[in-house]
Coordinates of C-alpha atoms in Angstrom, one line a residue:
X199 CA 39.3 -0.6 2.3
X200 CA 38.0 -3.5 0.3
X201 CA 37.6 -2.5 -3.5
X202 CA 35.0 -4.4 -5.7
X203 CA 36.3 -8.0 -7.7
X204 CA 35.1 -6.4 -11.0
X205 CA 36.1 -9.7 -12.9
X206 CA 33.6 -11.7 -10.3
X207 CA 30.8 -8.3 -11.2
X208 CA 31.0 -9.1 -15.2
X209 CA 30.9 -12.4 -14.8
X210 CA 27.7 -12.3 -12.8
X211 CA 26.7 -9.0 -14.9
X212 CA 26.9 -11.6 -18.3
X213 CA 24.1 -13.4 -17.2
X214 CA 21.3 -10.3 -16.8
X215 CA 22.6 -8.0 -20.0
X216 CA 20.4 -4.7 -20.1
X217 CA 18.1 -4.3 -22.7
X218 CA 17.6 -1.0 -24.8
X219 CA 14.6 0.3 -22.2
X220 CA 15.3 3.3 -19.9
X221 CA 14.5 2.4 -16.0
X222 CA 13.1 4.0 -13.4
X223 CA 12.3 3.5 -9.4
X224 CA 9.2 5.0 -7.9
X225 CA 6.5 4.6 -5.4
X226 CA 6.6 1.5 -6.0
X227 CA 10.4 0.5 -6.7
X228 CA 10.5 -0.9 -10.1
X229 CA 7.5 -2.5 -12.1
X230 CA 7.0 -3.5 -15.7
X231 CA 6.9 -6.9 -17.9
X232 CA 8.5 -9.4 -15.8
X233 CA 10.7 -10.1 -19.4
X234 CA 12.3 -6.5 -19.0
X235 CA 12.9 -6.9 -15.0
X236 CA 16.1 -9.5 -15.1
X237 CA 19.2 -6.8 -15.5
X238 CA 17.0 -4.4 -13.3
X239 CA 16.6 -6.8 -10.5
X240 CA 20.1 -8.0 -10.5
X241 CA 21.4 -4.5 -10.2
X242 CA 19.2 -4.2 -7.5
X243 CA 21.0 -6.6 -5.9
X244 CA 23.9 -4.6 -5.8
X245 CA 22.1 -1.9 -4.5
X246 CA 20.7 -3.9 -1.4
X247 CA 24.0 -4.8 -0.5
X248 CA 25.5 -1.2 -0.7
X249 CA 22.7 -0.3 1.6
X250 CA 23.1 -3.0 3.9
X251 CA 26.8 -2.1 4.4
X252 CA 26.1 1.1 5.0
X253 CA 23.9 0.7 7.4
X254 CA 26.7 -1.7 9.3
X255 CA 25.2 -4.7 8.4
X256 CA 21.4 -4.2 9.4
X257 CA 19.1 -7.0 7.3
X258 CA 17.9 -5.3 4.1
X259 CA 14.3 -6.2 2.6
X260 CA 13.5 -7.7 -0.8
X261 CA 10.3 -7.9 -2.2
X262 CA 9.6 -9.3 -5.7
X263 CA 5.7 -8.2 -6.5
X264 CA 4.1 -6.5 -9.0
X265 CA 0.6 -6.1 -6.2
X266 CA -2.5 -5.2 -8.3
X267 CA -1.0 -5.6 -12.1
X268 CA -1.8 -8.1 -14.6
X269 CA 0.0 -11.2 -14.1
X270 CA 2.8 -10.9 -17.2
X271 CA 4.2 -8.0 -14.8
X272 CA 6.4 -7.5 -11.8
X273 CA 8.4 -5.9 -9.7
X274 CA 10.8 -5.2 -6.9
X275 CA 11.1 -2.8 -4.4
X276 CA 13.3 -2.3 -1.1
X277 CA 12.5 -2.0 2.5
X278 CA 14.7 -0.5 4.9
X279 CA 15.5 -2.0 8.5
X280 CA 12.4 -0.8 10.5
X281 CA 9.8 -1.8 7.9
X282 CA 9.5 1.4 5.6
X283 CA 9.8 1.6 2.5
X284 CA 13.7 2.2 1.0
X285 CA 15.1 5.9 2.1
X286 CA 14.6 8.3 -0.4
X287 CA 17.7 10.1 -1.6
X288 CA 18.3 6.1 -2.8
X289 CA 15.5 6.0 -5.3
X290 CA 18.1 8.2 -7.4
X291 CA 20.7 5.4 -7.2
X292 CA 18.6 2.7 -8.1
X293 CA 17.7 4.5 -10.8
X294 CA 20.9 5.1 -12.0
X295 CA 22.7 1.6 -11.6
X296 CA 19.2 0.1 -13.9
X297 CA 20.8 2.5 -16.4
X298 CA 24.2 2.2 -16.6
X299 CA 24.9 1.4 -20.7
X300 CA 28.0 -1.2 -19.3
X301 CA 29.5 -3.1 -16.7
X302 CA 32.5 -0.3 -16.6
X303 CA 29.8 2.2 -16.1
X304 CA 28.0 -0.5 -13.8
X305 CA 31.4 -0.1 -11.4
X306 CA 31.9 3.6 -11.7
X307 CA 28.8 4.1 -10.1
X308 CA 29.2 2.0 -7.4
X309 CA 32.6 3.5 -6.9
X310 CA 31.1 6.6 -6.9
X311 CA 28.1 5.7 -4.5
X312 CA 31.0 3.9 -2.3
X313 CA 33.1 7.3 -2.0
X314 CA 30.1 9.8 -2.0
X315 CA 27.9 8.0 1.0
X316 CA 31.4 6.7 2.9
X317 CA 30.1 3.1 2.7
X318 CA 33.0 0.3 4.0
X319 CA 32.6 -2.2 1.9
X320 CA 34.1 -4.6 4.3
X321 CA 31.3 -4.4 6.6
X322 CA 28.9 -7.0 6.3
X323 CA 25.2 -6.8 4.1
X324 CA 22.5 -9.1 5.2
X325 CA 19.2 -9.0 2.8
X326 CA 16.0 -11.2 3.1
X327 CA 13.8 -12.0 0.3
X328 CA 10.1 -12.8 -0.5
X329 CA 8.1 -12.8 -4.0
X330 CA 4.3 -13.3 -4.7
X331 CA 3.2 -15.7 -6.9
X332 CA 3.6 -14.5 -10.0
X333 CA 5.9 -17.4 -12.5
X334 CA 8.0 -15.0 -13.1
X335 CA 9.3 -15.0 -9.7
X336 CA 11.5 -17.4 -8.9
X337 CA 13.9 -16.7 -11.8
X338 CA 14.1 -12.6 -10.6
X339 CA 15.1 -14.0 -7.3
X340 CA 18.0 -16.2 -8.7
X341 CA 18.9 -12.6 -10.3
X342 CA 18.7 -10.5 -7.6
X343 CA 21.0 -13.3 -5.4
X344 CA 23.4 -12.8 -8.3
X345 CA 23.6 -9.0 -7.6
X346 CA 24.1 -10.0 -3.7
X347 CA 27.1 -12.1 -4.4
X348 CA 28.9 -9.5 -6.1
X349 CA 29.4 -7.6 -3.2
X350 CA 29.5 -10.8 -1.0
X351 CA 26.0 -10.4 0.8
X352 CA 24.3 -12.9 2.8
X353 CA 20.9 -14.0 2.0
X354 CA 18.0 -15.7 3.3
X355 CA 15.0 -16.8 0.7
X356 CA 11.7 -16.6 2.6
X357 CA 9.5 -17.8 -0.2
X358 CA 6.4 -16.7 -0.9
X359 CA 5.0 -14.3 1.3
X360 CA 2.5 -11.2 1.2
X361 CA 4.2 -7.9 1.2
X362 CA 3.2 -6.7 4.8
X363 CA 4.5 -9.6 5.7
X364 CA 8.3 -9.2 4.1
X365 CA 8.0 -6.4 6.4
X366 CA 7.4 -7.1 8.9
X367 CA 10.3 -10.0 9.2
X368 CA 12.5 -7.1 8.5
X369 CA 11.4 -4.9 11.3
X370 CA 11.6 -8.2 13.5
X371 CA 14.8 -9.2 12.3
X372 CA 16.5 -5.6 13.2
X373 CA 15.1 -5.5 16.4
X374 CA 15.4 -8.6 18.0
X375 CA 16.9 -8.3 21.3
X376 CA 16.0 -4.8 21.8
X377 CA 13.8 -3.4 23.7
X378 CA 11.8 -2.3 20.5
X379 CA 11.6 -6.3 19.9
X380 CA 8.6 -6.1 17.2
X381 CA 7.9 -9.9 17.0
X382 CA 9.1 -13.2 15.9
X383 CA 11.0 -13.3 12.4
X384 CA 8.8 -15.3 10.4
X385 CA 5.2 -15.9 8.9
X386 CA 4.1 -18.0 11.9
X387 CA 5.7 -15.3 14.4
X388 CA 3.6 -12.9 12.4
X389 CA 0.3 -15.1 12.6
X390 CA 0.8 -15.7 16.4
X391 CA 0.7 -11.9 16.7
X392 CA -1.3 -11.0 15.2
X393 CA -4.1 -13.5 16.1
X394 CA -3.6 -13.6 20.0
X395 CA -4.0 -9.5 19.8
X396 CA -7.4 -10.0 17.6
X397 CA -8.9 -12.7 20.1
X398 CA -7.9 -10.1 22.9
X399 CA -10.2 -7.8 21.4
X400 CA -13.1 -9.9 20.7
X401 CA -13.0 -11.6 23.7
X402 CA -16.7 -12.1 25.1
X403 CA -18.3 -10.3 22.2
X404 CA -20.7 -12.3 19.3
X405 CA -19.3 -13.7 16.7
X406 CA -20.1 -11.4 13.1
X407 CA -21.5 -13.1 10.4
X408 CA -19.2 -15.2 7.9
X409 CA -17.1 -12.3 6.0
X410 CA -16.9 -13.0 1.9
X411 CA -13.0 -12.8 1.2
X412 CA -12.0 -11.9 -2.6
X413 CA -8.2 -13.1 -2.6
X414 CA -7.4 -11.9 -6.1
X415 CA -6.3 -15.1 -7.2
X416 CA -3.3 -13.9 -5.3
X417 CA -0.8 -15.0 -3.0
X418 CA -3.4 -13.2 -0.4
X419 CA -5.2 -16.5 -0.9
X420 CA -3.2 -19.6 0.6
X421 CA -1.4 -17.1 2.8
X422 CA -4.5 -16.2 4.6
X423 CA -5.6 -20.2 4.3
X424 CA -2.7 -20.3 6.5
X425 CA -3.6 -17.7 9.0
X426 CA -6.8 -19.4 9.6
X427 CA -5.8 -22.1 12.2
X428 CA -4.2 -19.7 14.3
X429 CA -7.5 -17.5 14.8
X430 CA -9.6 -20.2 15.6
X431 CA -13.3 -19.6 15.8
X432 CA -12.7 -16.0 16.7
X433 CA -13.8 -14.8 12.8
X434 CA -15.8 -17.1 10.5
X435 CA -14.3 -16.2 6.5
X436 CA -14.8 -17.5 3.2
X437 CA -12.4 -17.4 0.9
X438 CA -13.2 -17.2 -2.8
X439 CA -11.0 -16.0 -5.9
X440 CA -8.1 -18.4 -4.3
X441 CA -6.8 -20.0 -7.9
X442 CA -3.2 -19.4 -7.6
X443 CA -2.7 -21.8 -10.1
X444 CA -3.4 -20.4 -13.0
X445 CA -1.4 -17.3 -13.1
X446 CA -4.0 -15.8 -15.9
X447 CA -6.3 -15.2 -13.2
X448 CA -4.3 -12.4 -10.8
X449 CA -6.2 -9.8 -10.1
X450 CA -8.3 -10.2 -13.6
X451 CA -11.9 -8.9 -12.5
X452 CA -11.4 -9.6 -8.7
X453 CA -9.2 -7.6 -6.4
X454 CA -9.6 -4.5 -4.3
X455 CA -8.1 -2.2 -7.3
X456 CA -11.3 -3.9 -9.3
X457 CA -13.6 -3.3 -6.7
X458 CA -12.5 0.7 -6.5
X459 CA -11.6 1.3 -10.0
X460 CA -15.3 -0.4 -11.2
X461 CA -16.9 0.4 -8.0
X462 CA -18.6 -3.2 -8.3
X463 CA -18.0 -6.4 -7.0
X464 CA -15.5 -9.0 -8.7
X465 CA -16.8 -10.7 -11.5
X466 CA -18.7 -14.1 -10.4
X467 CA -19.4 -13.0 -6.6
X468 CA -22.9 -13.1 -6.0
X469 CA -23.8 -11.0 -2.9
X470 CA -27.1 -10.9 -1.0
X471 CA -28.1 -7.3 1.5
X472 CA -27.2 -9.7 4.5
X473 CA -23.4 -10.4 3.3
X474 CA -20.3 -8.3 4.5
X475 CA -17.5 -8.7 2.3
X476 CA -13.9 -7.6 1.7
X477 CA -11.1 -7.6 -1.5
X478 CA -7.3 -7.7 -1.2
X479 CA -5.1 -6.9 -3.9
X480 CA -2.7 -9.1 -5.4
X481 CA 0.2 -9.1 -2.8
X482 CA -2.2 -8.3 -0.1
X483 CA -1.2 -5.2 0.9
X484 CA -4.6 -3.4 0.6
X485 CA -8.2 -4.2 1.0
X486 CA -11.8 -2.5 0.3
X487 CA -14.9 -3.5 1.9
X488 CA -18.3 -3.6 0.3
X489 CA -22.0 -4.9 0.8
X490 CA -25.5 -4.6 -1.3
X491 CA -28.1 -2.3 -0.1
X492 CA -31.7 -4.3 0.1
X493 CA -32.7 -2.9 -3.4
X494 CA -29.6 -4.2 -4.8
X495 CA -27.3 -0.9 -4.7
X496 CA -23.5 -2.1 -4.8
X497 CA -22.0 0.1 -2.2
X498 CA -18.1 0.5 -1.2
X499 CA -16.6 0.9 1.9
X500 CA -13.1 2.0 1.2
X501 CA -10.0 3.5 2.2
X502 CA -11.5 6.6 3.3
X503 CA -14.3 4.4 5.3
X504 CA -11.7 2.5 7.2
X505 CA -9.6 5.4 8.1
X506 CA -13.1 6.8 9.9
X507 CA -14.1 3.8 11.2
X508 CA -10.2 3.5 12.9
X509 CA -10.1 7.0 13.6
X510 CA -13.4 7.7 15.6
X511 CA -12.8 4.3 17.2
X512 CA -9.7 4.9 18.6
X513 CA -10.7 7.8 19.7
X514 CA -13.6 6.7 21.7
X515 CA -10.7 4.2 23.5
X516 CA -8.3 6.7 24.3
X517 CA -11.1 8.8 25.7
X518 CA -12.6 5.3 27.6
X519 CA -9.2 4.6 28.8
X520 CA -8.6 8.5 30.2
X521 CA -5.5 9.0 28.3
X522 CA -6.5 12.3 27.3
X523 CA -2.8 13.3 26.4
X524 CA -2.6 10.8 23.5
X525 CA -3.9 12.8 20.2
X526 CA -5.1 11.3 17.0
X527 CA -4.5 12.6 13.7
X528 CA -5.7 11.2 10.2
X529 CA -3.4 11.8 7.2
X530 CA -4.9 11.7 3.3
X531 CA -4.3 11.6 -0.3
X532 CA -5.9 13.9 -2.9
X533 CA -7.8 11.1 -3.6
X534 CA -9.5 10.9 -0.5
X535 CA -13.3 11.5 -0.7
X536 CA -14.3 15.5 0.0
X537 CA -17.2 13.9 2.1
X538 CA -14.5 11.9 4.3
X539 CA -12.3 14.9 5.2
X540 CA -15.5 17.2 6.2
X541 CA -16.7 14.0 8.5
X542 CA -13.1 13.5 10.2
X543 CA -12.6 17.3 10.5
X544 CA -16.2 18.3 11.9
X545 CA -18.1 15.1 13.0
X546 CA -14.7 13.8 14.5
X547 CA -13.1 17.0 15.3
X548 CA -9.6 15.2 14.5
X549 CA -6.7 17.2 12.6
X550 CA -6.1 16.1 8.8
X551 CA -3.0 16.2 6.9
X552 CA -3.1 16.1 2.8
X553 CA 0.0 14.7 1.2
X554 CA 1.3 13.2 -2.4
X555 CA 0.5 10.0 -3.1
X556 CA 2.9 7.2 -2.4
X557 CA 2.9 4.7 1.3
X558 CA 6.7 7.1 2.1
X559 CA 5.0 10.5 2.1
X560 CA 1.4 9.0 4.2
X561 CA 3.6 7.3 6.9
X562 CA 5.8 10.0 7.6
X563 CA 3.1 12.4 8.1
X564 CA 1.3 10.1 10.2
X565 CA 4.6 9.6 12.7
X566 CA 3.9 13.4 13.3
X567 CA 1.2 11.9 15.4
X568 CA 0.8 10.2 18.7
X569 CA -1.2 7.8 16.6
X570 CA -1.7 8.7 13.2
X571 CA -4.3 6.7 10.8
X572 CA -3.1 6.6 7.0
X573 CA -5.1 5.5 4.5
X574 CA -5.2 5.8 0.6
X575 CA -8.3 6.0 -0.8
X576 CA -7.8 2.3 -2.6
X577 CA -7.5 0.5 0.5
X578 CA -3.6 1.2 1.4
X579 CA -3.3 2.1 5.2
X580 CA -2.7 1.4 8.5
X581 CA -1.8 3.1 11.9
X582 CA 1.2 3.9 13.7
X583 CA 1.6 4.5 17.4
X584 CA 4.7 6.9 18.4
X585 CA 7.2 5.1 21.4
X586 CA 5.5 8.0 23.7
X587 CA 2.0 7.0 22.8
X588 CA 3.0 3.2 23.4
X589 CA 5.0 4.1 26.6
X590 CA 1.9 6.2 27.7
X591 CA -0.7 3.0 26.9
X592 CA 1.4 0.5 28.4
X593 CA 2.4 2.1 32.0
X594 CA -1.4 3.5 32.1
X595 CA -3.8 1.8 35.3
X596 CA -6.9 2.2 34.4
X597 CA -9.0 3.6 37.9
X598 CA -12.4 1.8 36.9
X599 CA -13.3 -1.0 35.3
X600 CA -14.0 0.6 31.8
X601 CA -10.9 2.1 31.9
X602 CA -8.8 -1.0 32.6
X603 CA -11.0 -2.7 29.7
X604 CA -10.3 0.2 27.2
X605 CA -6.3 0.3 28.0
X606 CA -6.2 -3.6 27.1
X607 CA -7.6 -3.0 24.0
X608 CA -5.5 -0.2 23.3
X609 CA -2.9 -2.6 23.6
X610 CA -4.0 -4.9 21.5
X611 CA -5.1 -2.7 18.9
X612 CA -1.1 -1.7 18.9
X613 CA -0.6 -5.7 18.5
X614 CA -3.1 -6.1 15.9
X615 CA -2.0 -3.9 13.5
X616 CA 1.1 -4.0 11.1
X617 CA 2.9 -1.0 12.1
X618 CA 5.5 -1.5 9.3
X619 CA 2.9 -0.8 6.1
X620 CA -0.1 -0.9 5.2
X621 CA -1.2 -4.9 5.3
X622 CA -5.1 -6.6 4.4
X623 CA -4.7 -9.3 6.9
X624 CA -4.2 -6.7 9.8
X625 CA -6.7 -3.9 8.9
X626 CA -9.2 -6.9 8.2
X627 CA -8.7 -7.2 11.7
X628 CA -8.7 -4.1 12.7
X629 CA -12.1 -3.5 10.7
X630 CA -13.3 -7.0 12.0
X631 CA -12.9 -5.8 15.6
X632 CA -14.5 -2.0 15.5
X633 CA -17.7 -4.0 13.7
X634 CA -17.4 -6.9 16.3
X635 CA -17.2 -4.3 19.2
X636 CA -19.8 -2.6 18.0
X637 CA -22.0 -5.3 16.4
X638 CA -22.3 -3.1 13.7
X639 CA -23.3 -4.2 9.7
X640 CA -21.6 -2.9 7.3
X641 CA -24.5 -0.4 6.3
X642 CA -24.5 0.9 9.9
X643 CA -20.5 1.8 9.6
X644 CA -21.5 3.0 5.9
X645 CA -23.4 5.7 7.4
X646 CA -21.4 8.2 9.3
X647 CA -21.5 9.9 6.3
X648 CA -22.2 10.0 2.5
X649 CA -19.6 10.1 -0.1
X650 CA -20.0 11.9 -2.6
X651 CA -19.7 10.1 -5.8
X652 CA -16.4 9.6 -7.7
X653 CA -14.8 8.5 -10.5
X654 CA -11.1 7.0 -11.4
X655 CA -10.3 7.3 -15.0
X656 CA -6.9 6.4 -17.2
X657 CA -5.8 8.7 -20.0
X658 CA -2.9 6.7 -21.5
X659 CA -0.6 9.5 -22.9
X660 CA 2.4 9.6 -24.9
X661 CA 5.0 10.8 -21.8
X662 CA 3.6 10.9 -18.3
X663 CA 7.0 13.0 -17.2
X664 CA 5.8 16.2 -18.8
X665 CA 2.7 16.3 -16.2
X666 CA 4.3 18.3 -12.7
X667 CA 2.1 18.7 -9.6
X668 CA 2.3 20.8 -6.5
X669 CA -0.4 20.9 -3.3
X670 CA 0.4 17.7 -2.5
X671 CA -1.0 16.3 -6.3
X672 CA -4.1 18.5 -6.5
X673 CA -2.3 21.5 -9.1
X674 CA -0.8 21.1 -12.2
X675 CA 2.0 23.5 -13.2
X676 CA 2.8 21.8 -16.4
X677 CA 1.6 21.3 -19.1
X678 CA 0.9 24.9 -19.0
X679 CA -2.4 26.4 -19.6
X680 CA -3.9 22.8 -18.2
X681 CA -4.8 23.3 -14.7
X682 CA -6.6 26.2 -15.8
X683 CA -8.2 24.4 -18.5
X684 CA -9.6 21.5 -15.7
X685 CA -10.8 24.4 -13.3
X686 CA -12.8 26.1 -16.1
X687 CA -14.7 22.6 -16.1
X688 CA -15.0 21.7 -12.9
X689 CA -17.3 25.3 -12.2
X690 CA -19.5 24.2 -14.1
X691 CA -20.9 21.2 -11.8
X692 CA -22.5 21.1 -8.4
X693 CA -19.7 20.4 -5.9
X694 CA -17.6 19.9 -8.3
X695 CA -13.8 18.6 -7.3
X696 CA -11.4 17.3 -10.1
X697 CA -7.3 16.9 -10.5
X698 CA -4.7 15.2 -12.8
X699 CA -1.6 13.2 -11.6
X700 CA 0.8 11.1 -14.0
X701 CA 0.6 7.4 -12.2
X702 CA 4.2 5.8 -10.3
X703 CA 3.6 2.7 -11.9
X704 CA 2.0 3.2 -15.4
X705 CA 2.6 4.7 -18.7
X706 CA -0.9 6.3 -17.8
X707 CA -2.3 10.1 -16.4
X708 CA -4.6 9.6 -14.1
X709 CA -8.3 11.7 -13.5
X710 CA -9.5 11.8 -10.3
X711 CA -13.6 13.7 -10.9
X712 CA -16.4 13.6 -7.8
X713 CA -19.6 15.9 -8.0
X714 CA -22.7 16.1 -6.3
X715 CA -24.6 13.5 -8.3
X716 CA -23.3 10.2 -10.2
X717 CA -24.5 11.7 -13.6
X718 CA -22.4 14.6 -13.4
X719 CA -19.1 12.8 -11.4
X720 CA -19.1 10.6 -15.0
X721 CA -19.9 13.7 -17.2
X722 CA -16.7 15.7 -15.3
X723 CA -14.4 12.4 -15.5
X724 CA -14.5 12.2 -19.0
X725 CA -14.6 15.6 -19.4
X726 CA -11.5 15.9 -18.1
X727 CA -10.2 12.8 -19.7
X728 CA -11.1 14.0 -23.1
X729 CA -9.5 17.4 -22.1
X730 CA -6.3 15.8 -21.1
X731 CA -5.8 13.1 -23.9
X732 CA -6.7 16.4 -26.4
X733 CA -4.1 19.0 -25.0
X734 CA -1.0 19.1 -27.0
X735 CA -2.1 16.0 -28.7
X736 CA -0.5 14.0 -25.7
X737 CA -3.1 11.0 -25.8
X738 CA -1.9 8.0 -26.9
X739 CA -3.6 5.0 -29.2
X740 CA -7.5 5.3 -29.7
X741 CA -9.7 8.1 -27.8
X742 CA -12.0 6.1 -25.7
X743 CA -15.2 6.5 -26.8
X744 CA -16.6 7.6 -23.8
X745 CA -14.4 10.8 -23.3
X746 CA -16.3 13.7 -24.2

């Protein structure tokens, strides 16, 4: 069995030393400063290749984004062979190599990852890369390529892409030549796609009015420029917040995490009651809707809204199309609106599913499905369609000609969306169509129901590790004495709903509060937030003024 050229590993190990800073890899891989990320994403490196040998060569993903953070961070994060997001029982080891104090250390661990998981190093490891763009990019990918070549692993530089898209050229990559063939590797494979299944599904229907885009000053921005051309006239979109230029501007005051955070359009947009418009985040891998009532009322369409709108529409299709085997199931965060569950599980009558937050524990609920519809709250989602579903949709004949209408579109609506993760550009279209279909406005999709009102807030605390959930995020077991602290509060207002989770990706605790007017949602957010940043003196820097 090979064994590793350690000489060649401290050579290429020189060049990214580790700084003082402990590392670890969540929800969203690793993300930081972009000037703490260089010894971190060459050890990465390392681990994509062990992963890619282990999995006899199958083509690893890279993806170098830091999605809705300020532009002076990044990060990177793996994606296995079918699209999804790195296994597991690996976040563990990636965490560990980012920490290893020296190169012998460095090599111990890889010994011992080599031994424990039986991986033959003299199998080959085939990784792919993308980044957004962030300035900071390019140099992490030189590092991660330096991590590659100690274990010899072949690479292929993509460039700048959008997230959804990195994984999609994974998913295509691995199963080209199979029967599970998901679509040409590349951005232009992914457009084709993409766009052929959306004009399928307008076909013969009017044309919407032109949607307001709010790129983020994000890679979202010339990536979609580029999609353009291959839709045609089949959607009408103007694109604003496209200054890629000057990095400053990521995400600052624009972007879908904006939009839902603020609950107000970007900075600088000026909307009228007749515009329909969207927000992506800064790697365009999630996206809000949102329009102005006529008396000038901002008004969100978000996660949970899409995840209706896809739900009951693709339940009217399967009904149209006769497939009455095929069930549809909707899976949730905590964060999800109270208002949105009651409509799925008694309007819609369609089973709901609660998990933590994070894309890993939403998509593999949803594949409990026959077609499951994930969506976070902040816009991240999409839908997955099991092989039996797909098999079922594809060898159906419809007996009328409703039914052979509805089983096209069923088929395109499989095309259409990005199966892989959650993507903008796809559940754009996949919103785009249901409103096109049904020539609905944005207000008419806004009211299948009434959210109640909410409120996000940020409690920056001293150690976010010492906050532990259960019930899927919505109980705190620790601190102790905390959760029953928060439930004492949240009696005391009209349907009253409030929990506390430490975030993946920030030094932050995060206070999710909705009630039954907008008065009292604030008044229980900043309850709480004053509760938590007060308890065992874990807030950190100055109490914001607002926290009661």
């Amino acid at each position: 069995m090979a064994s590793i050229n350690v000489e060649n590993l401290s050579a290429l190990s020189a060049k990214h030393p580790k700084p003082s800073n402990t590392f670890t890899y969540g929800t969203a891989g690793f993300r930081m400063k972009a000037d703490l990320l260089d010894s971190v994403i060459f050890r990465t490196g390392i681990l994509a290749a062990l992963r890619s040998k282990k999995l006899d060569g199958k083509v690893i993903g890279c993806m170098i984004t830091a999605s809705h953070n300020p532009a002076a961070d990044n990060g990177v994060k793996l994606v296995d062979p079918m699209g999804e997001m790195l296994e597991g029982s690996w976040e563990a080891h990636a965490t560990a190599l980012s920490n290893a104090q020296s190169d012998e250390q460095l090599v111990d661990y890889i010994h011992s990852m080599v031994n424990s998981l039986k991986i033959d190093l003299t199998k080959p490891a085939n990784v792919i890369l993308g980044r957004d763009t962030r300035p900071s990019g390019e140099a992490l990918v030189n590092a991660f390529v330096d991590g590659l070549k100690v274990l010899d692993a072949k690479s292929t530089d993509y460039g700048i892409l959008t997230t959804p898209q990195l994984h999609y050229i994974t998913r295509c990559l691995n199963t080209a030549g199979t029967p599970e063939a998901y679509g040409e590797p590349s951005a232009e494979g992914y457009y084709k796609k993409l766009a052929s299944a959306f004009k399928t599904l307008v076909d013969g229907k009017t044309k919407l009015s032109p949607l307001i885009l709010d790129c983020a000053n994000g890679v979202g921005a010339p990536k979609f420029q580029e999609f353009l051309p291959f839709l045609g006239d089949s959607i009408s979109v103007k694109i604003v917040n496209d200054d890629i230029d000057n990095a400053a501007k990521l995400n600052l005051n624009s972007g879908a995490d904006f939009v839902k955070t603020g609950q107000k359009a970007p900075v600088g947009l000026k909307m009228t009651s007749q515009d329909r418009c969207a927000s992506f985040d800064g790697d365009a891998d999630r996206i809000v809707y949102y329009y102005q009532d006529e008396d000038g009322t901002f008004k969100l369409l978000d996660g949970d809204k899409i995840a209706g709108l896809a739900a009951m529409f693709i339940i009217d299709l399967v009904k149209a199309a006769g497939i009455d085997s095929i069930k549809v199931g909707v899976v949730q965060t905590a964060y999800a609106n109270g208002a949105s569950t009651q409509y799925l599980r008694n309007t819609l009558n369609v089973p709901v599913s609660c998990v933590p937050t994070g894309v890993k524990h939403l998509h593999h609920e949803a594949l409990k499905y026959d077609v499951g519809v994930y969506f976070e709250a902040n816009g991240h989602g999409t839908v997955v369609f099991s092989p039996s579903a797909l098999k079922t949709i594809y060898s159906a004949e419809g007996s009328s000609p409703a039914q052979a209408v509805a089983i096209r579109n069923l088929r395109a609506l499989s095309e259409v969306i990005n199966q892989t993760v959650g993507d903008a550009f796809s559940d754009l279209l996949l919103v785009e169509t249901i409103l096109t279909q049904r020539q609905w406005t944005p207000k008419v999709w806004d009211q299948a129901y009434t959210d109640l009102p909410n409120r996000l807030v940020k409690v920056v605390v001293q150690d976010r590790s010492i906050f532990k959930t259960v019930d899927a995020e919505r109980k705190l077991v620790e601190p102790a004495g905390l959760q029953e602290a928060i439930d004492a509060i949240v009696l005391k207002f009209r349907d009253g709903r409030s929990f506390v989770r430490p975030s993946g990706t920030e030094d932050v605790v995060r206070v999710y509060a909705e009630a039954a007017t907008r008065s009292e949602t604030d008044e229980l957010a900043h309850r709480i937030g004053g509760l938590v940043y007060d308890f065992n003196s874990q807030g950190s820097g100055p109490r914001p003024r607002e926290f009661i």
